[in-house]
Amino acid sequence: MILAVDDDAEVLRSVSRDLRRKYGQEFRIVSADSGEAARESLEEWQGRGEELALIVADQRMPGMQGVELLTQVRTLFPRAKRVLLTAYADTNAAIAAINSAKIDFYLTKPWDPPEQHLYPVLDDLLSDWRHGYRPPYEGLRLIGYRWTPETHRLKDFLGRNLVPFQWLDAEAEEADPEIAKLLESLRAEQVHLPAVLFADGTRMEAPEPEAVAARLGLQTQAKTSFYDLIIIGGGPAGLAAGVYAASEGLKTVIVEREAPGGQAGQSSRIENYLGFPAGLTGADLARRAVTQCARFGAELLTPQEAVKLTVDGAYRTVEMRDGTQVTSHTILIATGLSWRLLDAPGADRLQGAGVYYGAALTEAVACSNEEVFVVGGANSAGQGALHFAHFARKVTMLVRAESLTQGMSQYLVDQIEATPAIQVLTAVEVAEAHGAGRLEALTLRNRRTGERWDVPATSLFIFIGAAPCTSWLRDVLPMDDRGYILAGPVLRRAEHWRLDREPYLLETGIPGVFTAGDTRHGSVKRVASAVGEGSICIQMVHQYLSKVR
């Protein structure tokens, strides 16, 4: 249902009419003329097990004001999207409500024309709601043992590629009759776990993610052999470039090794991205960008990995891991970063079995009422810790630096300090990880004193910087000593440029091959800057193509 609440009868009729005209085919549109009446209806719906998708409530109502009502809605229907209607004079109150009541948006009256000022906002909110809505489940299910790397790999693949699935923990059979019954039938057939169970009754036993991708119909092969632009990497820079290139008529293909969104796609909350005052998850940002790319006709190959780049005159050819090739005049390298591995004995052996890199969105629910450890002191670690605090009993951050402020945005520092479930240990590092088959304990070390001590642990999540994903280009493109690709004027200074013209700002040592985002030498490690570089790169692609053609 969608609920509209306003004590002004004329305004209530107007908003209900606009909601019904746009959304009446999919949702039941209901109205209430006061906060108290709305609350009574909400309590009744909750008791009947009905679902609220969106509520639009006026702020200035006698008795119960809009912010108070929306705060109560958060308890009754936690997933419902909440929008506050305000007069221009109440804008400050609305902004305060974003911080205090965590509302999703506010709209200033009047909203005419709704096609411009109302529907675009509600479309986005309802799209997010649909993405998280879980009706009685009849889709893909994954059953396996929580502490096996094979299971984690499949969970991470499905989650990051935005494939809806139900996770069934085989170790929970005693507590869940449904899982027990399913396991009994699988054991009778000697099915090897983890297993992916499809809605049509078929299954795949211990499959590789690529096999599941093929079964789900994800595109892993290019539709043709030649493109105007090949984009390697489906993070913010690559997706932004894909949107702009395809929308401007360039035949474009994006090659993504794991899942759209890159490292940013794993972020549990991005709160400082322009235009989203209530924040959004990295997965939401990636999903919207993928939709935009598809709308304009860009192809997305995932999971697919580029392994070789060759040049033949005006043609640049990319070879994939499966041996297929695609050719173009221009290429954008936007492969981003990979998590830096934790240098502690035992961590590598237990990866996927209690030791995880990123994975906050994939594993958080499984950590309900447990203590988790988060390694890192930058924004990604802070966002992860805050996300885990919604599920875990306790979150302990292990920070090598002397203070969180040395590497983290102040807004995250403030939120962490205000979250009782999060404990921050500074000048502390992981010295060793212990466990037979799964993580059982950690040895921690104080960097100031050298003191070491052991703590019991089942889950360790690592967010410790990153390394550029450029090793496959090491002998092809000029790079700095850390593997970041040189581009633009720095090429001339380093004597890596041979043409008479100056290199374009984002052009690498090979004319027509560009780089953007975190992979580029000197880049700013922020989502907004990556999106900006990916978008402006297309102007340079056009300039280069005009000369080649």
Coordinates of C-alpha atoms in Angstrom, one line a residue, residues 48 75 104 259 308 320 438:
R48 CA -3.0 -8.5 9.3
T75 CA 9.1 0.8 14.0
D104 CA 14.0 9.1 3.0
A259 CA 30.1 -7.7 -10.1
K308 CA 45.5 -9.3 -22.4
M320 CA 39.2 -12.5 -22.2
R438 CA 37.3 -21.8 10.5

